[in-house]
Amino acid sequence: MRILITGAAGFLGSHLSDRLIKDGHDVVGMDNFITGSQENIAHLVGNPQFTFYRHDVSNYIFVPGKLDAVMHFASPASPNPSSPYAYFNLPIQTMKAGALGTHNTLGLAKANNARFLLASTSEIYGDPVEHPQSETYAGNVDITGPRAVYDEAKRFAESLTLAYHRQHGVDTRIVRIFNTYGPRMDLEDGRALPNLLKQALLGQSLTVYGDGSQTRSFCYVDDLVEGIVRLLYSNEHMPVNIGNPVEMTILQFAQTINRLTGNPAEVTYMDARSARDPQRRRPDITRAKNILGWEPHIDLEEGLLRTIPYFKQKLGVA
Ligand code: NAD
Ligand code: UDP
């Protein structure tokens, strides 16, 4: 297939590009570098299976030649307000990438008679009342809250994707991605893993927001990419959760990072990021197991050990 990946210079988009090229496909990458980096795709420059367009997906998209698939990953994705890359600080760009970007990429898929895959998020569940979150749960999102620009854009994107499927027959898929980590995460993007791992490798104390009892479940990027690729190859049109179901508190997460890096510093408790920081999050992956035969295989320790060398190299520490 010839596959367009928007957000190809980002963390997930670059790993997905690598994997699809490895599977024998041609990848057309597109990015405007608002939160991504040229470094993430530098190794693909000159590869005949990879071409790249610098473009903002909020504007009309033209790609010469036939496309067989369109995968829409372009969007700011960090929720930490202290980061310049966070969607809090890019609110209009975030809503445009989710709304106009989804409209443009769906139009492109329709014009090419191509399959389409939307990168949605566990954030569409908001601060969930149902736990764990299954795809039938409608969510608890505050439409004017601090995360609304991201959450509502993704919710709109899902609805628009299904509208194109139902009205125009576009061959669509929707993946709801839960917290994922690995090499090529931006060290400054403010999400939990880059923040805490960077602090640990520098021998600093780890900033835990609130009392650290809020939970997440962290998926290693290779597991996630395997699930997404299986979804792309499937015929499933309704949303599928992809994430690691092993739930832990952020304090346990921080302690695991300290143990694996041998960091003697303690944690520092900071003010909670906001009253709307989701308190519990864990995917119910029953649908992914049944439909895609997928479940994650890389546990947190293994995933951290695979991620640490990248962070060390970026930080210039031994
Ligand atoms: P990222 O910031 O590393 O990558 C996003 C990429 O999209 C960046 O390269 C950025 O420059 C690009 N981009 C943003 N707006 C654009 C625009 N208007 N036009 C062109 N390019 C644009 O983030 P990521 O973690 O790789 O996230 C990728 C996708 O996966 C996002 O859609 C995000 O919502 C979704 N997601 C990620 C996670 C996660 O844990 N990493 C969880 C849930 C959902
Ligand atoms: N967090 C933290 N310290 C940090 C960064 C994040 O305690 O330095 C917490 C944050 O409050 C949240 C969890 O870690 O409860 C996960 O945050 P992240 O930004 O990775 O993404 P989220 O899951 O909230 O979308």
CSV table of C-alpha atoms and ligand atoms in Angstrom, one decimal:
chain,number,residue,atom,x,y,z
A,1,MET,CA,0.0,0.0,0.0
A,2,ARG,CA,0.9,3.7,-0.3
A,3,ILE,CA,0.0,5.2,3.0
A,4,LEU,CA,-0.2,8.8,4.1
A,5,ILE,CA,0.7,9.3,7.8
A,6,THR,CA,0.0,12.8,9.2
A,7,GLY,CA,2.0,13.7,12.3
A,8,ALA,CA,4.8,11.5,10.9
A,9,ALA,CA,7.6,13.5,12.5
A,10,GLY,CA,6.0,12.9,16.0
A,11,PHE,CA,6.6,10.2,18.5
A,12,LEU,CA,4.0,7.7,17.3
A,13,GLY,CA,3.9,8.8,13.7
A,14,SER,CA,7.6,8.1,13.2
A,15,HIS,CA,7.4,4.6,14.8
A,16,LEU,CA,4.4,3.8,12.7
A,17,SER,CA,6.3,5.0,9.6
A,18,ASP,CA,9.2,2.7,10.5
A,19,ARG,CA,6.9,-0.3,11.0
A,20,LEU,CA,4.9,0.1,7.8
A,21,ILE,CA,8.1,0.6,5.7
A,22,LYS,CA,9.4,-2.6,7.3
A,23,ASP,CA,6.1,-4.3,6.3
A,24,GLY,CA,6.9,-3.4,2.7
A,25,HIS,CA,4.6,-0.4,2.3
A,26,ASP,CA,5.4,3.1,0.8
A,27,VAL,CA,4.9,5.8,3.4
A,28,VAL,CA,4.1,9.5,2.6
A,29,GLY,CA,4.8,11.5,5.8
A,30,MET,CA,3.2,14.8,6.5
A,31,ASP,CA,3.9,17.2,9.4
A,32,ASN,CA,4.2,20.9,10.2
A,33,PHE,CA,6.7,20.3,13.1
A,34,ILE,CA,4.5,22.1,15.6
A,35,THR,CA,5.3,19.5,18.3
A,36,GLY,CA,7.3,17.0,16.2
A,37,SER,CA,11.0,17.0,15.1
A,38,GLN,CA,13.0,16.5,12.0
A,39,GLU,CA,15.3,14.2,14.0
A,40,ASN,CA,12.5,11.6,14.4
A,41,ILE,CA,12.5,11.0,10.6
A,42,ALA,CA,16.1,11.9,9.7
A,43,HIS,CA,16.9,8.2,9.3
A,44,LEU,CA,14.1,7.8,6.7
A,45,VAL,CA,15.4,10.6,4.4
A,46,GLY,CA,16.7,9.1,1.2
A,47,ASN,CA,14.7,5.8,1.7
A,48,PRO,CA,12.9,5.2,-1.5
A,49,GLN,CA,9.9,3.9,0.4
A,50,PHE,CA,9.5,7.3,2.2
A,51,THR,CA,8.5,10.7,0.9
A,52,PHE,CA,7.7,13.7,3.1
A,53,TYR,CA,5.5,16.9,2.8
A,54,ARG,CA,5.8,19.8,5.3
A,55,HIS,CA,2.2,20.9,5.5
A,56,ASP,CA,-0.4,21.9,8.1
A,57,VAL,CA,-3.3,19.4,7.9
A,58,SER,CA,-5.8,22.1,8.9
A,59,ASN,CA,-5.4,23.4,5.4
A,60,TYR,CA,-6.6,21.6,2.2
A,61,ILE,CA,-4.3,18.7,1.5
A,62,PHE,CA,-3.0,17.7,-1.9
A,63,VAL,CA,-0.8,14.6,-2.3
A,64,PRO,CA,0.1,13.7,-5.9
A,65,GLY,CA,-0.4,10.0,-6.9
A,66,LYS,CA,-2.8,7.3,-5.6
A,67,LEU,CA,-3.1,6.7,-1.8
A,68,ASP,CA,-4.3,3.3,-0.5
A,69,ALA,CA,-4.6,4.4,3.2
A,70,VAL,CA,-4.6,7.6,5.2
A,71,MET,CA,-3.7,7.5,8.9
A,72,HIS,CA,-4.4,10.8,10.8
A,73,PHE,CA,-2.1,11.2,13.7
A,74,ALA,CA,-1.3,14.9,13.5
A,75,SER,CA,-2.3,16.7,16.8
A,76,PRO,CA,-0.6,18.2,19.8
A,77,ALA,CA,-0.8,15.5,22.5
A,78,SER,CA,0.7,16.7,25.8
A,79,PRO,CA,-1.6,17.8,28.6
A,80,ASN,CA,1.0,19.4,30.8
A,81,PRO,CA,0.3,23.2,30.9
A,82,SER,CA,3.9,24.0,31.8
A,83,SER,CA,5.1,22.7,28.4
A,84,PRO,CA,5.1,25.0,25.4
A,85,TYR,CA,4.1,21.9,23.3
A,86,ALA,CA,1.0,21.2,25.4
A,87,TYR,CA,-2.4,21.5,23.8
A,88,PHE,CA,-3.3,24.0,26.6
A,89,ASN,CA,-0.9,26.3,25.0
A,90,LEU,CA,-1.9,25.5,21.5
A,91,PRO,CA,-5.7,25.4,21.9
A,92,ILE,CA,-6.8,26.6,18.5
A,93,GLN,CA,-4.2,24.6,16.6
A,94,THR,CA,-5.3,21.5,18.6
A,95,MET,CA,-9.0,22.0,17.7
A,96,LYS,CA,-8.1,22.7,14.1
A,97,ALA,CA,-5.9,19.6,13.8
A,98,GLY,CA,-8.7,17.4,15.3
A,99,ALA,CA,-11.6,19.0,13.4
A,100,LEU,CA,-10.4,20.6,10.1
A,101,GLY,CA,-7.5,18.1,9.9
A,102,THR,CA,-9.8,15.2,10.3
A,103,HIS,CA,-12.2,16.7,7.7
A,104,ASN,CA,-9.3,17.2,5.2
A,105,THR,CA,-7.8,13.7,5.7
A,106,LEU,CA,-11.2,12.1,5.4
A,107,GLY,CA,-11.9,14.0,2.2
A,108,LEU,CA,-8.5,12.8,0.9
A,109,ALA,CA,-9.3,9.2,1.8
A,110,LYS,CA,-12.7,9.5,0.0
A,111,ALA,CA,-11.2,11.0,-3.1
A,112,ASN,CA,-8.6,8.1,-3.2
A,113,ASN,CA,-11.1,5.4,-2.3
A,114,ALA,CA,-8.5,4.7,0.5
A,115,ARG,CA,-9.0,3.2,3.9
A,116,PHE,CA,-8.7,5.7,6.8
A,117,LEU,CA,-7.5,5.3,10.4
A,118,LEU,CA,-8.0,8.0,13.0
A,119,ALA,CA,-5.7,8.3,16.0
A,120,SER,CA,-8.2,9.0,18.8
A,121,THR,CA,-7.5,8.8,22.5
A,122,SER,CA,-8.5,7.6,26.0
A,123,GLU,CA,-9.1,11.3,26.7
A,124,ILE,CA,-12.5,11.0,25.0
A,125,TYR,CA,-13.5,9.2,28.2
A,126,GLY,CA,-12.6,12.3,30.2
A,127,ASP,CA,-12.4,11.8,34.0
A,128,PRO,CA,-14.1,8.4,33.8
A,129,VAL,CA,-16.9,7.3,36.1
A,130,GLU,CA,-16.8,3.8,34.6
A,131,HIS,CA,-13.7,1.7,35.2
A,132,PRO,CA,-12.0,0.1,33.4
A,133,GLN,CA,-13.0,2.0,30.2
A,134,SER,CA,-14.7,-0.1,27.5
A,135,GLU,CA,-15.6,1.3,24.1
A,136,THR,CA,-19.3,1.5,25.0
A,137,TYR,CA,-18.6,4.0,27.8
A,138,ALA,CA,-19.7,7.5,26.6
A,139,GLY,CA,-17.3,9.4,28.8
A,140,ASN,CA,-17.3,12.2,31.3
A,141,VAL,CA,-15.8,15.2,29.5
A,142,ASP,CA,-16.1,18.8,30.7
A,143,ILE,CA,-16.8,20.8,27.5
A,144,THR,CA,-15.3,24.0,28.8
A,145,GLY,CA,-12.6,22.4,31.1
A,146,PRO,CA,-8.8,22.6,30.6
A,147,ARG,CA,-8.6,19.5,28.5
A,148,ALA,CA,-11.7,20.3,26.4
A,149,VAL,CA,-9.8,21.6,23.3
A,150,TYR,CA,-8.2,18.2,22.9
A,151,ASP,CA,-11.0,15.9,24.2
A,152,GLU,CA,-13.8,17.6,22.2
A,153,ALA,CA,-11.7,17.8,19.0
A,154,LYS,CA,-11.1,14.1,19.2
A,155,ARG,CA,-14.7,13.3,20.0
A,156,PHE,CA,-15.8,15.4,17.0
A,157,ALA,CA,-13.1,13.6,14.9
A,158,GLU,CA,-14.6,10.2,15.9
A,159,SER,CA,-18.1,11.3,15.0
A,160,LEU,CA,-17.0,12.8,11.7
A,161,THR,CA,-15.1,9.6,10.8
A,162,LEU,CA,-18.2,7.5,11.4
A,163,ALA,CA,-20.3,10.1,9.4
A,164,TYR,CA,-17.9,9.6,6.4
A,165,HIS,CA,-18.2,5.9,6.8
A,166,ARG,CA,-22.0,5.9,7.1
A,167,GLN,CA,-22.8,8.6,4.5
A,168,HIS,CA,-20.0,8.1,1.9
A,169,GLY,CA,-19.0,4.5,2.6
A,170,VAL,CA,-15.4,5.4,3.4
A,171,ASP,CA,-13.5,2.4,4.8
A,172,THR,CA,-12.7,3.9,8.2
A,173,ARG,CA,-11.1,2.7,11.5
A,174,ILE,CA,-10.8,4.4,14.9
A,175,VAL,CA,-8.1,3.6,17.5
A,176,ARG,CA,-8.5,4.9,21.0
A,177,ILE,CA,-4.9,5.2,22.2
A,178,PHE,CA,-4.1,5.0,26.0
A,179,ASN,CA,-0.9,6.4,27.5
A,180,THR,CA,2.1,5.2,25.4
A,181,TYR,CA,5.8,5.7,25.9
A,182,GLY,CA,9.1,4.9,24.3
A,183,PRO,CA,12.1,6.3,22.5
A,184,ARG,CA,11.5,9.6,20.5
A,185,MET,CA,9.2,11.1,23.0
A,186,ASP,CA,10.0,14.7,23.3
A,187,LEU,CA,11.9,15.2,26.6
A,188,GLU,CA,10.3,18.6,27.1
A,189,ASP,CA,6.7,17.7,26.2
A,190,GLY,CA,5.7,17.5,29.9
A,191,ARG,CA,4.0,14.1,29.9
A,192,ALA,CA,4.6,11.8,32.9
A,193,LEU,CA,7.3,9.5,31.4
A,194,PRO,CA,9.5,12.2,29.8
A,195,ASN,CA,9.3,14.4,32.9
A,196,LEU,CA,10.0,11.7,35.4
A,197,LEU,CA,12.6,9.7,33.5
A,198,LYS,CA,14.5,12.8,32.6
A,199,GLN,CA,14.5,13.9,36.3
A,200,ALA,CA,15.7,10.4,37.4
A,201,LEU,CA,18.5,10.2,35.0
A,202,LEU,CA,19.7,13.7,36.1
A,203,GLY,CA,19.6,12.5,39.8
A,204,GLN,CA,16.8,15.0,40.6
A,205,SER,CA,13.7,14.4,42.7
A,206,LEU,CA,10.7,13.3,40.8
A,207,THR,CA,7.7,15.7,40.5
A,208,VAL,CA,4.6,13.8,41.4
A,209,TYR,CA,1.4,15.9,40.9
A,210,GLY,CA,-1.2,15.7,43.7
A,211,ASP,CA,-0.7,12.8,46.1
A,212,GLY,CA,0.3,10.4,43.3
A,213,SER,CA,-2.7,8.2,43.8
A,214,GLN,CA,-4.1,8.9,40.4
A,215,THR,CA,-3.7,5.8,38.1
A,216,ARG,CA,-2.6,5.2,34.5
A,217,SER,CA,-1.5,2.2,32.5
A,218,PHE,CA,1.5,2.6,30.3
A,219,CYS,CA,1.9,0.9,26.9
A,220,TYR,CA,5.3,0.4,25.2
A,221,VAL,CA,5.3,1.9,21.7
A,222,ASP,CA,6.1,-1.3,19.8
A,223,ASP,CA,3.0,-3.0,21.4
A,224,LEU,CA,0.8,-0.1,20.5
A,225,VAL,CA,2.1,0.0,16.9
A,226,GLU,CA,1.4,-3.7,16.5
A,227,GLY,CA,-2.2,-3.1,17.6
A,228,ILE,CA,-2.7,-0.2,15.3
A,229,VAL,CA,-1.3,-2.1,12.3
A,230,ARG,CA,-3.6,-5.0,13.0
A,231,LEU,CA,-6.5,-2.6,13.1
A,232,LEU,CA,-5.5,-1.1,9.8
A,233,TYR,CA,-5.4,-4.5,8.2
A,234,SER,CA,-8.8,-5.5,9.8
A,235,ASN,CA,-12.3,-4.6,8.7
A,236,GLU,CA,-13.4,-3.1,12.0
A,237,HIS,CA,-15.1,0.3,11.8
A,238,MET,CA,-16.2,0.9,15.4
A,239,PRO,CA,-13.6,2.3,17.9
A,240,VAL,CA,-11.0,-0.1,19.5
A,241,ASN,CA,-9.1,0.6,22.7
A,242,ILE,CA,-5.3,-0.1,22.4
A,243,GLY,CA,-3.3,0.2,25.5
A,244,ASN,CA,-1.7,-1.7,28.4
A,245,PRO,CA,-4.3,-2.9,31.0
A,246,VAL,CA,-1.7,-3.0,33.9
A,247,GLU,CA,-2.8,-0.1,36.1
A,248,MET,CA,-0.6,1.6,38.6
A,249,THR,CA,-0.6,4.8,40.6
A,250,ILE,CA,1.7,7.6,39.4
A,251,LEU,CA,3.6,7.2,42.7
A,252,GLN,CA,4.3,3.5,41.9
A,253,PHE,CA,5.3,4.6,38.4
A,254,ALA,CA,7.7,7.2,39.8
A,255,GLN,CA,9.2,4.6,42.2
A,256,THR,CA,9.7,2.1,39.4
A,257,ILE,CA,11.6,4.7,37.4
A,258,ASN,CA,13.8,5.6,40.4
A,259,ARG,CA,14.5,1.9,41.1
A,260,LEU,CA,15.5,1.1,37.5
A,261,THR,CA,17.7,4.2,37.1
A,262,GLY,CA,19.2,3.9,40.6
A,263,ASN,CA,18.2,7.4,41.4
A,264,PRO,CA,18.5,8.0,45.2
A,265,ALA,CA,16.4,11.2,45.2
A,266,GLU,CA,12.9,11.0,46.6
A,267,VAL,CA,9.7,12.3,45.0
A,268,THR,CA,8.5,15.9,45.4
A,269,TYR,CA,4.8,16.3,45.7
A,270,MET,CA,3.5,19.3,43.7
A,271,ASP,CA,0.1,20.8,43.3
A,272,ALA,CA,-2.2,18.6,41.3
A,273,ARG,CA,-2.2,19.6,37.6
A,274,SER,CA,-5.9,20.4,37.8
A,275,ALA,CA,-9.0,19.2,39.5
A,276,ARG,CA,-9.8,17.7,36.1
A,277,ASP,CA,-6.7,15.4,36.0
A,278,PRO,CA,-8.3,12.0,35.4
A,279,GLN,CA,-8.2,10.0,38.6
A,280,ARG,CA,-8.3,6.5,37.1
A,281,ARG,CA,-7.5,5.2,33.7
A,282,ARG,CA,-7.2,1.6,32.4
A,283,PRO,CA,-8.3,0.3,29.1
A,284,ASP,CA,-10.7,-2.7,28.7
A,285,ILE,CA,-9.0,-4.4,25.8
A,286,THR,CA,-11.5,-7.2,25.3
A,287,ARG,CA,-12.5,-5.9,21.8
A,288,ALA,CA,-8.8,-5.7,20.7
A,289,LYS,CA,-8.2,-9.2,21.9
A,290,ASN,CA,-11.4,-10.6,20.2
A,291,ILE,CA,-11.2,-8.7,17.0
A,292,LEU,CA,-7.5,-8.3,16.4
A,293,GLY,CA,-6.0,-11.1,18.5
A,294,TRP,CA,-3.9,-8.4,20.1
A,295,GLU,CA,-2.6,-7.8,23.6
A,296,PRO,CA,0.6,-6.1,24.8
A,297,HIS,CA,3.7,-8.2,25.6
A,298,ILE,CA,6.2,-5.7,26.9
A,299,ASP,CA,5.9,-5.0,30.6
A,300,LEU,CA,6.9,-1.7,32.2
A,301,GLU,CA,10.4,-2.7,33.3
A,302,GLU,CA,11.2,-4.1,29.9
A,303,GLY,CA,9.8,-1.0,28.2
A,304,LEU,CA,11.7,1.4,30.4
A,305,LEU,CA,14.9,-0.5,29.8
A,306,ARG,CA,14.4,-0.1,26.1
A,307,THR,CA,13.6,3.7,26.5
A,308,ILE,CA,16.4,4.7,28.9
A,309,PRO,CA,19.3,4.6,26.3
A,310,TYR,CA,17.4,7.1,24.1
A,311,PHE,CA,16.9,9.4,27.1
A,312,LYS,CA,20.6,9.1,28.2
A,313,GLN,CA,21.8,9.9,24.7
A,314,LYS,CA,19.5,13.0,24.5
A,315,LEU,CA,20.6,14.1,28.0
A,316,GLY,CA,24.3,13.3,27.3
A,317,VAL,CA,24.6,11.2,30.5
A,318,ALA,CA,26.4,7.9,30.8
B,1,NAD,P1,3.6,14.1,19.0
B,1,NAD,O1,3.4,15.6,19.4
B,1,NAD,O2,4.9,13.5,19.2
B,1,NAD,O3,3.2,14.0,17.5
B,1,NAD,C1,2.2,14.7,16.8
B,1,NAD,C2,2.7,15.2,15.5
B,1,NAD,O4,1.7,15.9,14.8
B,1,NAD,C3,3.9,16.2,15.6
B,1,NAD,O5,5.0,15.8,14.8
B,1,NAD,C4,3.3,17.5,15.2
B,1,NAD,O6,4.3,18.4,14.7
B,1,NAD,C5,2.3,17.1,14.2
B,1,NAD,N1,1.2,18.0,14.0
B,1,NAD,C6,0.4,18.6,14.9
B,1,NAD,N2,-0.5,19.4,14.4
B,1,NAD,C7,-0.3,19.4,13.0
B,1,NAD,C8,-0.9,20.0,11.9
B,1,NAD,N3,-1.9,20.9,12.0
B,1,NAD,N4,-0.4,19.7,10.6
B,1,NAD,C9,0.6,18.8,10.5
B,1,NAD,N5,1.2,18.2,11.5
B,1,NAD,C10,0.8,18.5,12.8
B,1,NAD,O7,2.5,13.3,19.7
B,1,NAD,P2,2.2,11.7,19.7
B,1,NAD,O8,2.3,11.2,21.1
B,1,NAD,O9,3.0,11.0,18.7
B,1,NAD,O10,0.7,11.7,19.3
B,1,NAD,C11,0.3,11.3,17.9
B,1,NAD,C12,-1.2,11.1,17.9
B,1,NAD,O11,-1.6,10.1,18.8
B,1,NAD,C13,-2.0,12.3,18.3
B,1,NAD,O12,-3.1,12.4,17.4
B,1,NAD,C14,-2.4,12.0,19.7
B,1,NAD,O13,-3.6,12.7,20.0
B,1,NAD,C15,-2.6,10.5,19.7
B,1,NAD,N6,-2.4,9.9,21.0
B,1,NAD,C16,-1.2,9.8,21.6
B,1,NAD,C17,-1.1,9.2,22.8
B,1,NAD,C18,0.3,8.9,23.5
B,1,NAD,O14,0.3,8.4,24.6
B,1,NAD,N7,1.4,9.2,22.9
B,1,NAD,C19,-2.2,8.8,23.5
B,1,NAD,C20,-3.5,9.1,23.0
B,1,NAD,C21,-3.6,9.6,21.7
B,2,UDP,N1,2.3,13.6,36.3
B,2,UDP,C1,3.1,13.8,37.4
B,2,UDP,N2,4.3,14.4,37.3
B,2,UDP,C2,4.8,14.8,36.1
B,2,UDP,C3,4.0,14.7,34.9
B,2,UDP,C4,2.7,14.1,35.1
B,2,UDP,O1,2.7,13.3,38.5
B,2,UDP,O2,5.9,15.4,36.1
B,2,UDP,C5,1.0,12.9,36.4
B,2,UDP,C6,-0.2,13.7,35.8
B,2,UDP,O3,-0.7,14.6,36.8
B,2,UDP,C7,-1.1,12.6,35.5
B,2,UDP,C8,-0.2,11.4,35.1
B,2,UDP,O4,1.0,11.7,35.6
B,2,UDP,O5,-1.9,12.2,36.6
B,2,UDP,C9,-0.1,11.2,33.6
B,2,UDP,O6,0.2,12.4,33.0
B,2,UDP,P1,0.5,12.6,31.4
B,2,UDP,O7,0.9,14.1,31.2
B,2,UDP,O8,1.5,11.6,31.0
B,2,UDP,O9,-0.8,12.3,30.6
B,2,UDP,P2,-2.4,12.1,30.9
B,2,UDP,O10,-2.5,10.6,31.2
B,2,UDP,O11,-2.8,12.9,32.1
B,2,UDP,O12,-3.1,12.4,29.7
